[in-house]
mmCIF file of C-alpha atoms in Angstrom:
data_model
loop_
_atom_site.group_PDB
_atom_site.id
_atom_site.type_symbol
_atom_site.label_atom_id
_atom_site.label_comp_id
_atom_site.label_asym_id
_atom_site.label_seq_id
_atom_site.Cartn_x
_atom_site.Cartn_y
_atom_site.Cartn_z
ATOM 1 C CA MET A 1453 0.051 -0.112 -0.028
ATOM 2 C CA ALA A 1454 1.269 3.415 -0.866
ATOM 3 C CA GLU A 1455 2.593 5.612 1.968
ATOM 4 C CA SER A 1456 0.170 8.223 1.435
ATOM 5 C CA ASP A 1457 -2.583 5.793 2.827
ATOM 6 C CA ASP A 1458 -1.019 6.136 6.113
ATOM 7 C CA ILE A 1459 -2.044 9.157 8.242
ATOM 8 C CA ALA A 1460 -0.781 9.590 11.640
ATOM 9 C CA GLY A 1461 0.024 5.956 11.674
ATOM 10 C CA VAL A 1462 -3.593 5.010 10.851
ATOM 11 C CA ASN A 1463 -4.179 2.715 7.682
ATOM 12 C CA VAL A 1464 -7.334 4.597 6.276
ATOM 13 C CA ALA A 1465 -8.235 1.676 3.937
ATOM 14 C CA THR A 1466 -9.227 -0.143 7.249
ATOM 15 C CA LEU A 1467 -11.371 2.674 8.521
ATOM 16 C CA ARG A 1468 -13.697 3.078 5.324
ATOM 17 C CA ASP A 1469 -16.204 0.487 6.359
ATOM 18 C CA GLU A 1470 -16.179 1.426 10.359
ATOM 19 C CA PRO A 1471 -18.808 3.251 11.963
ATOM 20 C CA ILE A 1472 -17.740 6.956 11.846
ATOM 21 C CA TYR A 1473 -17.177 7.205 15.756
ATOM 22 C CA ALA A 1474 -14.804 4.328 15.353
ATOM 23 C CA ALA A 1475 -13.015 6.037 12.578
ATOM 24 C CA ILE A 1476 -12.660 9.290 14.510
ATOM 25 C CA GLN A 1477 -11.367 7.347 17.773
ATOM 26 C CA ALA A 1478 -8.811 5.624 15.709
ATOM 27 C CA VAL A 1479 -7.478 8.832 14.081
ATOM 28 C CA LEU A 1480 -7.379 10.534 17.540
ATOM 29 C CA ARG A 1481 -5.823 7.428 19.100
ATOM 30 C CA ALA A 1482 -2.968 7.364 16.770
ATOM 31 C CA HIS A 1483 -2.266 11.099 17.013
ATOM 32 C CA ILE A 1484 -2.230 10.973 20.783
ATOM 33 C CA ILE A 1485 0.029 7.966 20.789
ATOM 34 C CA GLU A 1486 2.604 9.247 18.336
ATOM 35 C CA GLY A 1487 2.466 12.859 20.040
ATOM 36 C CA ALA A 1488 1.023 14.379 16.911
ATOM 37 C CA LEU A 1489 -1.358 16.312 19.178
ATOM 38 C CA PRO A 1490 0.380 18.393 21.919
ATOM 39 C CA ALA A 1491 -0.238 17.745 25.537
ATOM 40 C CA GLY A 1492 -2.836 19.769 27.227
ATOM 41 C CA LEU A 1493 -4.709 20.192 24.085
ATOM 42 C CA VAL A 1494 -8.710 20.264 25.043
ATOM 43 C CA LEU A 1495 -10.705 17.891 23.083
ATOM 44 C CA GLY A 1496 -14.335 18.524 23.061
ATOM 45 C CA GLN A 1497 -17.517 17.473 21.174
ATOM 46 C CA ALA A 1498 -17.608 20.919 19.370
ATOM 47 C CA ASN A 1499 -14.035 20.906 18.058
ATOM 48 C CA VAL A 1500 -13.799 17.301 17.344
ATOM 49 C CA ALA A 1501 -17.319 17.360 15.394
ATOM 50 C CA ARG A 1502 -15.716 20.505 13.411
ATOM 51 C CA ALA A 1503 -12.468 18.913 12.632
ATOM 52 C CA PHE A 1504 -13.910 15.778 11.268
ATOM 53 C CA ASN A 1505 -17.029 17.284 9.589
ATOM 54 C CA VAL A 1506 -19.586 15.398 11.543
ATOM 55 C CA SER A 1507 -22.229 15.944 14.222
ATOM 56 C CA ARG A 1508 -21.619 15.900 18.043
ATOM 57 C CA VAL A 1509 -22.944 12.382 18.652
ATOM 58 C CA PRO A 1510 -20.225 10.426 17.090
ATOM 59 C CA ALA A 1511 -17.700 12.914 18.259
ATOM 60 C CA GLY A 1512 -19.011 12.364 21.919
ATOM 61 C CA ILE A 1513 -18.775 8.358 21.490
ATOM 62 C CA ALA A 1514 -15.251 8.519 20.289
ATOM 63 C CA LEU A 1515 -14.127 10.762 23.209
ATOM 64 C CA SER A 1516 -15.732 8.572 25.628
ATOM 65 C CA ARG A 1517 -14.060 5.465 24.233
ATOM 66 C CA LEU A 1518 -10.662 7.453 24.273
ATOM 67 C CA LEU A 1519 -11.359 8.122 27.870
ATOM 68 C CA ASP A 1520 -12.040 4.247 28.351
ATOM 69 C CA GLU A 1521 -8.697 3.483 26.983
ATOM 70 C CA GLY A 1522 -6.886 6.055 29.214
ATOM 71 C CA LEU A 1523 -5.492 8.009 26.293
ATOM 72 C CA VAL A 1524 -7.601 11.466 27.347
ATOM 73 C CA GLU A 1525 -8.545 12.696 30.864
ATOM 74 C CA THR A 1526 -11.191 14.641 32.275
ATOM 75 C CA PHE A 1527 -10.441 18.053 33.603
ATOM 76 C CA GLU A 1528 -12.300 20.929 35.379
ATOM 77 C CA GLY A 1529 -13.402 22.400 32.043
ATOM 78 C CA ARG A 1530 -15.683 21.095 29.744
ATOM 79 C CA GLY A 1531 -14.461 18.146 27.610
ATOM 80 C CA PHE A 1532 -11.167 16.141 27.693
ATOM 81 C CA VAL A 1533 -7.671 16.885 27.494
ATOM 82 C CA VAL A 1534 -4.544 15.429 26.109
ATOM 83 C CA PRO A 1535 -2.594 14.460 29.488
ATOM 84 C CA GLY A 1536 0.737 15.932 30.268
ATOM 85 C CA ALA A 1537 0.198 19.563 30.445
ATOM 86 C CA LYS A 1538 -2.118 22.508 31.644
ATOM 87 C CA PRO A 1539 -5.241 22.475 29.209
ATOM 88 C CA PHE A 1540 -5.367 25.178 26.584
ATOM 89 C CA ARG A 1541 -7.940 25.456 23.527
ATOM 90 C CA ALA A 1542 -7.263 25.429 19.970
ATOM 91 C CA GLU A 1543 -8.724 24.159 16.551
ATOM 92 C CA LEU A 1544 -7.514 20.693 16.117
ATOM 93 C CA LEU A 1545 -6.520 21.154 12.545
ATOM 94 C CA ASP A 1546 -4.199 24.035 13.663
ATOM 95 C CA ALA A 1547 -2.899 22.057 16.444
ATOM 96 C CA GLY A 1548 -1.707 19.215 14.317
ATOM 97 C CA LEU A 1549 -4.550 16.836 13.481
ATOM 98 C CA SER A 1550 -4.425 15.309 9.975
ATOM 99 C CA VAL A 1551 -8.031 14.092 8.919
ATOM 100 C CA PRO A 1552 -7.993 11.343 6.248
ATOM 101 C CA PRO A 1553 -10.132 12.723 3.494
ATOM 102 C CA GLU A 1554 -11.453 9.138 3.015
ATOM 103 C CA ILE A 1555 -13.312 9.405 6.283
ATOM 104 C CA VAL A 1556 -15.163 12.819 5.717
ATOM 105 C CA ASN A 1557 -17.459 12.624 2.849
ATOM 106 C CA SER A 1558 -17.485 16.302 1.725
ATOM 107 C CA SER A 1559 -20.416 15.999 -0.559
ATOM 108 C CA ILE A 1560 -22.716 15.227 2.421
ATOM 109 C CA SER A 1561 -25.103 18.311 2.728
ATOM 110 C CA ARG A 1562 -25.184 20.464 6.236
ATOM 111 C CA ARG A 1563 -28.726 19.213 6.489
ATOM 112 C CA ASP A 1564 -27.570 15.661 6.670
ATOM 113 C CA GLN A 1565 -24.927 16.195 8.843
ATOM 114 C CA ILE A 1566 -26.955 17.602 11.468
ATOM 115 C CA TYR A 1567 -30.158 15.442 10.927
ATOM 116 C CA SER A 1568 -28.993 12.544 12.893
ATOM 117 C CA GLU A 1569 -28.128 14.590 15.960
ATOM 118 C CA VAL A 1570 -31.502 16.463 15.813
ATOM 119 C CA GLU A 1571 -33.314 13.111 15.368
ATOM 120 C CA HIS A 1572 -31.537 11.716 18.494
ATOM 121 C CA ALA A 1573 -31.901 14.864 20.671
ATOM 122 C CA VAL A 1574 -35.860 14.623 19.830
ATOM 123 C CA ALA A 1575 -36.347 10.954 20.465
ATOM 124 C CA ALA A 1576 -34.278 11.099 23.780
ATOM 125 C CA CYS A 1577 -36.684 13.780 25.173
ATOM 126 C CA LEU A 1578 -40.103 12.245 24.206
ATOM 127 C CA ALA A 1579 -40.228 10.026 27.334
ATOM 128 C CA TYR A 1580 -40.079 13.362 29.505
ATOM 129 C CA GLY A 1581 -43.140 14.815 28.042
ATOM 130 C CA ARG A 1582 -44.459 16.954 25.044
ATOM 131 C CA PHE A 1583 -41.812 19.469 23.288
ATOM 132 C CA MET A 1584 -42.275 22.223 20.976
ATOM 133 C CA LEU A 1585 -39.417 22.586 18.117
ATOM 134 C CA ASN A 1586 -38.366 26.074 17.466
ATOM 135 C CA GLU A 1587 -37.343 26.255 13.762
ATOM 136 C CA THR A 1588 -35.576 29.535 14.563
ATOM 137 C CA ALA A 1589 -33.602 28.377 17.580
ATOM 138 C CA LEU A 1590 -32.731 25.054 15.512
ATOM 139 C CA ALA A 1591 -31.264 27.237 12.727
ATOM 140 C CA GLN A 1592 -29.241 29.528 15.376
ATOM 141 C CA HIS A 1593 -27.927 26.507 17.249
ATOM 142 C CA TYR A 1594 -26.495 24.641 14.347
ATOM 143 C CA ASP A 1595 -25.698 28.051 12.483
ATOM 144 C CA VAL A 1596 -27.813 26.966 9.425
ATOM 145 C CA SER A 1597 -30.481 28.632 7.143
ATOM 146 C CA ARG A 1598 -34.064 28.695 8.257
ATOM 147 C CA THR A 1599 -34.346 26.511 4.999
ATOM 148 C CA ILE A 1600 -32.191 23.900 6.107
ATOM 149 C CA ALA A 1601 -33.988 23.866 9.696
ATOM 150 C CA HIS A 1602 -37.098 23.429 8.058
ATOM 151 C CA GLU A 1603 -36.010 20.488 5.828
ATOM 152 C CA VAL A 1604 -34.625 18.657 8.990
ATOM 153 C CA LEU A 1605 -38.092 19.067 10.765
ATOM 154 C CA THR A 1606 -39.954 18.052 7.542
ATOM 155 C CA GLN A 1607 -38.018 14.803 7.546
ATOM 156 C CA LEU A 1608 -38.587 14.154 11.138
ATOM 157 C CA GLU A 1609 -42.535 14.765 10.332
ATOM 158 C CA ARG A 1610 -42.168 12.161 7.430
ATOM 159 C CA LEU A 1611 -40.763 9.602 9.693
ATOM 160 C CA GLY A 1612 -43.622 10.129 12.314
ATOM 161 C CA ILE A 1613 -41.219 11.506 15.069
ATOM 162 C CA ILE A 1614 -42.714 14.966 15.217
ATOM 163 C CA GLU A 1615 -45.962 16.559 13.751
ATOM 164 C CA GLN A 1616 -47.052 19.990 12.814
ATOM 165 C CA ASP A 1617 -50.190 21.452 13.923
ATOM 166 C CA SER A 1618 -52.681 23.792 12.403
ATOM 167 C CA ASN A 1619 -50.775 26.818 13.060
ATOM 168 C CA ASN A 1620 -47.691 25.309 11.515
ATOM 169 C CA ARG A 1621 -45.759 24.837 15.072
ATOM 170 C CA TRP A 1622 -43.677 21.569 15.380
ATOM 171 C CA TYR A 1623 -44.447 19.146 18.594
ATOM 172 C CA ALA A 1624 -42.920 16.083 19.431
ATOM 173 C CA GLY A 1625 -44.212 13.615 22.225
ATOM 174 C CA PRO A 1626 -45.038 12.466 24.813
ATOM 175 C CA LEU A 1627 -43.935 8.701 24.570
ATOM 176 C CA SER A 1628 -46.533 7.105 26.545
ATOM 177 C CA GLY A 1629 -46.303 3.614 28.048
ATOM 178 C CA ASP A 1630 -48.779 2.187 25.631
ATOM 179 C CA GLU A 1631 -46.722 3.761 22.690
ATOM 180 C CA LEU A 1632 -43.824 2.112 24.253
ATOM 181 C CA GLU A 1633 -45.507 -1.242 24.443
ATOM 182 C CA HIS A 1634 -46.462 -0.888 20.834
ATOM 183 C CA HIS A 1635 -43.052 -0.033 19.523
ATOM 184 C CA PHE A 1636 -41.656 -3.193 21.327
ATOM 185 C CA GLU A 1637 -44.413 -5.108 20.038
ATOM 186 C CA MET A 1638 -43.493 -4.190 16.492
ATOM 187 C CA ARG A 1639 -39.955 -4.848 16.989
ATOM 188 C CA TRP A 1640 -40.226 -8.533 18.546
ATOM 189 C CA ILE A 1641 -42.668 -9.268 15.804
ATOM 190 C CA LEU A 1642 -40.550 -7.695 12.723
ATOM 191 C CA GLU A 1643 -36.776 -7.954 13.840
ATOM 192 C CA PRO A 1644 -36.430 -11.819 13.989
ATOM 193 C CA GLN A 1645 -37.923 -12.067 10.645
ATOM 194 C CA ALA A 1646 -35.752 -9.108 9.102
ATOM 195 C CA LEU A 1647 -32.782 -11.100 10.661
ATOM 196 C CA ARG A 1648 -33.860 -14.138 8.960
ATOM 197 C CA HIS A 1649 -33.752 -12.196 5.549
ATOM 198 C CA ALA A 1650 -30.382 -10.464 6.433
ATOM 199 C CA TYR A 1651 -28.447 -13.501 7.494
ATOM 200 C CA PRO A 1652 -27.447 -14.824 4.029
ATOM 201 C CA LEU A 1653 -25.985 -11.467 3.242
ATOM 202 C CA LEU A 1654 -24.084 -11.011 6.468
ATOM 203 C CA LYS A 1655 -20.164 -11.127 6.611
ATOM 204 C CA GLU A 1656 -18.679 -13.340 9.308
ATOM 205 C CA GLY A 1657 -15.900 -10.829 9.867
ATOM 206 C CA GLU A 1658 -18.473 -7.957 10.743
ATOM 207 C CA ILE A 1659 -20.391 -10.192 12.978
ATOM 208 C CA ARG A 1660 -16.949 -11.105 14.684
ATOM 209 C CA ASP A 1661 -16.075 -7.368 15.017
ATOM 210 C CA ARG A 1662 -19.448 -6.773 16.657
ATOM 211 C CA LEU A 1663 -18.954 -9.419 19.045
ATOM 212 C CA ILE A 1664 -15.664 -8.307 19.827
ATOM 213 C CA ARG A 1665 -16.901 -4.809 20.496
ATOM 214 C CA ILE A 1666 -19.478 -5.780 22.904
ATOM 215 C CA GLU A 1667 -17.144 -8.163 24.958
ATOM 216 C CA ALA A 1668 -14.748 -5.380 25.278
ATOM 217 C CA ALA A 1669 -17.490 -2.935 26.379
ATOM 218 C CA ARG A 1670 -18.723 -5.395 28.895
ATOM 219 C CA LYS A 1671 -15.086 -5.135 30.622
ATOM 220 C CA HIS A 1672 -15.913 -1.434 31.618
ATOM 221 C CA THR A 1673 -18.896 0.852 32.667
ATOM 222 C CA ILE A 1674 -20.827 1.300 29.339
ATOM 223 C CA GLN A 1675 -21.737 4.812 28.890
ATOM 224 C CA PRO A 1676 -25.341 5.849 27.473
ATOM 225 C CA LEU A 1677 -23.929 6.670 23.902
ATOM 226 C CA ASP A 1678 -21.696 3.511 23.685
ATOM 227 C CA ARG A 1679 -24.871 1.711 24.620
ATOM 228 C CA GLU A 1680 -26.844 3.199 21.701
ATOM 229 C CA GLN A 1681 -23.840 2.234 19.421
ATOM 230 C CA LEU A 1682 -23.953 -1.319 20.681
ATOM 231 C CA GLU A 1683 -27.872 -1.414 20.374
ATOM 232 C CA ALA A 1684 -27.326 -0.237 16.837
ATOM 233 C CA ASP A 1685 -24.699 -2.836 15.926
ATOM 234 C CA LEU A 1686 -27.205 -5.528 16.617
ATOM 235 C CA HIS A 1687 -30.485 -4.027 15.699
ATOM 236 C CA VAL A 1688 -29.659 -1.685 12.851
ATOM 237 C CA ARG A 1689 -26.427 -2.642 11.309
ATOM 238 C CA THR A 1690 -26.945 -6.439 11.463
ATOM 239 C CA LEU A 1691 -30.585 -6.063 10.209
ATOM 240 C CA ALA A 1692 -29.409 -3.686 7.480
ATOM 241 C CA PRO A 1693 -28.655 -6.300 4.765
ATOM 242 C CA CYS A 1694 -32.388 -7.268 4.887
ATOM 243 C CA PRO A 1695 -33.524 -7.110 1.186
ATOM 244 C CA ASN A 1696 -37.290 -6.609 2.300
ATOM 245 C CA SER A 1697 -37.208 -2.648 2.256
ATOM 246 C CA LEU A 1698 -40.773 -2.477 3.696
ATOM 247 C CA LEU A 1699 -40.098 -4.691 6.451
ATOM 248 C CA LEU A 1700 -36.830 -2.900 7.238
ATOM 249 C CA HIS A 1701 -38.467 0.586 7.187
ATOM 250 C CA ALA A 1702 -41.205 -0.677 9.474
ATOM 251 C CA VAL A 1703 -38.743 -1.942 12.038
ATOM 252 C CA GLN A 1704 -36.437 1.111 11.697
ATOM 253 C CA ARG A 1705 -39.568 3.568 12.419
ATOM 254 C CA SER A 1706 -39.816 1.999 16.011
ATOM 255 C CA GLN A 1707 -36.072 1.694 16.605
ATOM 256 C CA ARG A 1708 -35.484 5.318 16.077
ATOM 257 C CA ILE A 1709 -37.457 6.100 19.150
ATOM 258 C CA LEU A 1710 -36.535 3.400 21.336
ATOM 259 C CA ILE A 1711 -32.650 3.064 20.803
ATOM 260 C CA ALA A 1712 -32.502 6.825 21.765
ATOM 261 C CA THR A 1713 -33.977 5.949 25.271
ATOM 262 C CA HIS A 1714 -30.577 4.929 26.424
ATOM 263 C CA SER A 1715 -29.857 8.622 26.739
ATOM 264 C CA ALA A 1716 -33.387 9.383 28.245
ATOM 265 C CA PHE A 1717 -32.960 6.604 30.903
ATOM 266 C CA ALA A 1718 -29.213 6.747 31.369
ATOM 267 C CA SER A 1719 -29.341 7.742 35.102
ATOM 268 C CA TYR A 1720 -32.172 5.017 35.799
ATOM 269 C CA GLN A 1721 -30.887 1.861 34.143
ATOM 270 C CA SER A 1722 -29.364 -0.665 36.639
ATOM 271 C CA PRO A 1723 -25.992 -2.211 36.055
ATOM 272 C CA ASP A 1724 -27.659 -5.747 36.224
ATOM 273 C CA GLU A 1725 -30.000 -4.655 33.360
ATOM 274 C CA ILE A 1726 -26.962 -3.399 31.218
ATOM 275 C CA THR A 1727 -24.967 -6.667 31.994
ATOM 276 C CA LEU A 1728 -28.114 -8.906 30.822
ATOM 277 C CA MET A 1729 -28.624 -6.958 27.639
ATOM 278 C CA SER A 1730 -25.101 -7.195 26.594
ATOM 279 C CA SER A 1731 -24.904 -10.911 27.409
ATOM 280 C CA GLU A 1732 -27.919 -11.458 25.244
ATOM 281 C CA HIS A 1733 -26.332 -9.501 22.232
ATOM 282 C CA VAL A 1734 -23.220 -11.795 22.659
ATOM 283 C CA SER A 1735 -25.582 -15.021 22.706
ATOM 284 C CA ILE A 1736 -27.233 -13.766 19.383
ATOM 285 C CA TYR A 1737 -23.773 -13.078 17.787
ATOM 286 C CA LYS A 1738 -22.605 -16.424 18.825
ATOM 287 C CA ALA A 1739 -25.551 -18.250 17.470
ATOM 288 C CA LEU A 1740 -25.016 -16.307 14.007
ATOM 289 C CA LEU A 1741 -21.464 -17.395 14.063
ATOM 290 C CA ALA A 1742 -22.583 -20.982 14.705
ATOM 291 C CA SER A 1743 -24.892 -20.727 11.711
ATOM 292 C CA ASP A 1744 -28.091 -21.320 13.943
ATOM 293 C CA VAL A 1745 -30.023 -18.586 12.510
ATOM 294 C CA SER A 1746 -33.145 -19.998 14.132
ATOM 295 C CA LEU A 1747 -31.605 -19.720 17.796
ATOM 296 C CA ALA A 1748 -30.382 -16.376 16.861
ATOM 297 C CA CYS A 1749 -33.811 -14.908 15.959
ATOM 298 C CA SER A 1750 -35.317 -16.773 18.992
ATOM 299 C CA ILE A 1751 -32.954 -15.082 21.474
ATOM 300 C CA LEU A 1752 -33.593 -11.621 19.722
ATOM 301 C CA GLU A 1753 -37.369 -12.142 20.194
ATOM 302 C CA ALA A 1754 -36.985 -13.020 23.838
ATOM 303 C CA HIS A 1755 -34.494 -10.060 24.351
ATOM 304 C CA LEU A 1756 -36.993 -7.757 22.952
ATOM 305 C CA ARG A 1757 -39.782 -8.783 24.987
ATOM 306 C CA ARG A 1758 -37.847 -9.129 28.103
ATOM 307 C CA SER A 1759 -36.594 -5.492 27.691
ATOM 308 C CA LEU A 1760 -40.075 -4.113 27.566
ATOM 309 C CA GLY A 1761 -40.657 -4.687 31.421
ATOM 310 C CA PRO A 1762 -37.549 -2.654 32.653
ATOM 311 C CA ASN A 1763 -38.403 0.356 30.230
ATOM 312 C CA LEU A 1764 -41.793 0.626 31.182
ATOM 313 C CA GLU A 1765 -40.679 0.581 34.745
ATOM 314 C CA ILE A 1766 -38.347 3.363 34.130
ATOM 315 C CA LEU A 1767 -40.782 5.433 32.093
ATOM 316 C CA GLY A 1768 -43.062 5.247 35.235
ATOM 317 C CA ARG A 1769 -40.478 6.836 37.554
ATOM 318 C CA LEU A 1770 -38.773 9.506 35.179
ATOM 319 C CA ASP A 1771 -38.353 12.827 37.097
ATOM 320 C CA VAL A 1772 -37.576 16.266 35.418
ATOM 321 C CA LEU A 1773 -35.672 16.537 32.044
ATOM 322 C CA PRO A 1774 -31.769 16.168 32.717
ATOM 323 C CA ASP A 1775 -29.689 19.023 31.681
ATOM 324 C CA ALA A 1776 -27.827 17.038 29.193
ATOM 325 C CA LEU A 1777 -30.810 16.517 27.314
ATOM 326 C CA ARG A 1778 -31.921 20.310 27.249
ATOM 327 C CA LEU A 1779 -31.288 22.012 23.824
ATOM 328 C CA PRO A 1780 -32.531 25.596 23.043
ATOM 329 C CA TYR A 1781 -34.609 24.505 20.216
ATOM 330 C CA LEU A 1782 -36.581 22.005 22.196
ATOM 331 C CA VAL A 1783 -39.121 23.710 24.568
ATOM 332 C CA GLN A 1784 -40.966 21.704 27.125
ATOM 333 C CA VAL A 1785 -44.754 22.299 27.042
ATOM 334 C CA LYS A 1786 -47.707 21.302 29.571
#
């Protein structure tokens, strides 16, 4: 391979099929280990997101995983810091970061860049009540035009996550216990069938990689955004090859709301529940690797049926909206 394919010790060819948060993590890891980023440099969701031209969600996941590796540290300010010196702030590209162009798709529109973050923010709040989405505040928060903000909200409406009233105001929520149960029921009926369709098209190496990720995560405290990515590994990426697009879209409609509850329920989930969830994921991957798709589908259905109870219990005792989920464009209403 040509020398130009290695950037800061990272073989970019190995990153092209990785989730974006994993690619960001790998690039930052290599820079830190090789000393390409100076000690004391503050790494936050905002400056990492700008440097890699992504939203803050994958940037935050990458940073939390680097913290688990011991490559960055927390400090009294906001964000993380490269160990070894007094914290200072700078744009990462000015401080020595080299971002492989293969990782950043420059053709992605600004709307597409922010959409996943807005969808996640809205979905994570639904369990806490009803919210009005302020289009102007959304545009200001992401420094985009009102047109782009409107397109994002329209896309959310098409997917059934928000609705527009007769006065052209956008609303989301609340997520009731009955709705939560309906979403889970859709998933335990449809996801096993989607897995059966996807199985012949799955790559063994990808399944092994996901198994390795969740087994490694089980050795540490799994943070909410990491839990969401582990959920997406199984319920989104493993089902993605399903050739029945109608079936897959029906599954994804319920997944969009439920996967985000890992952030909404972060301070309420018990360690035992997280351990059980991860062990069930491991069992599904091992069944797939053993070519026992019937067993994998059976475990998947049982996993989703069992998960309903703990989530309903948490929904019933939620308190006020956590500060981490408060955003200027989401206004809680009675």
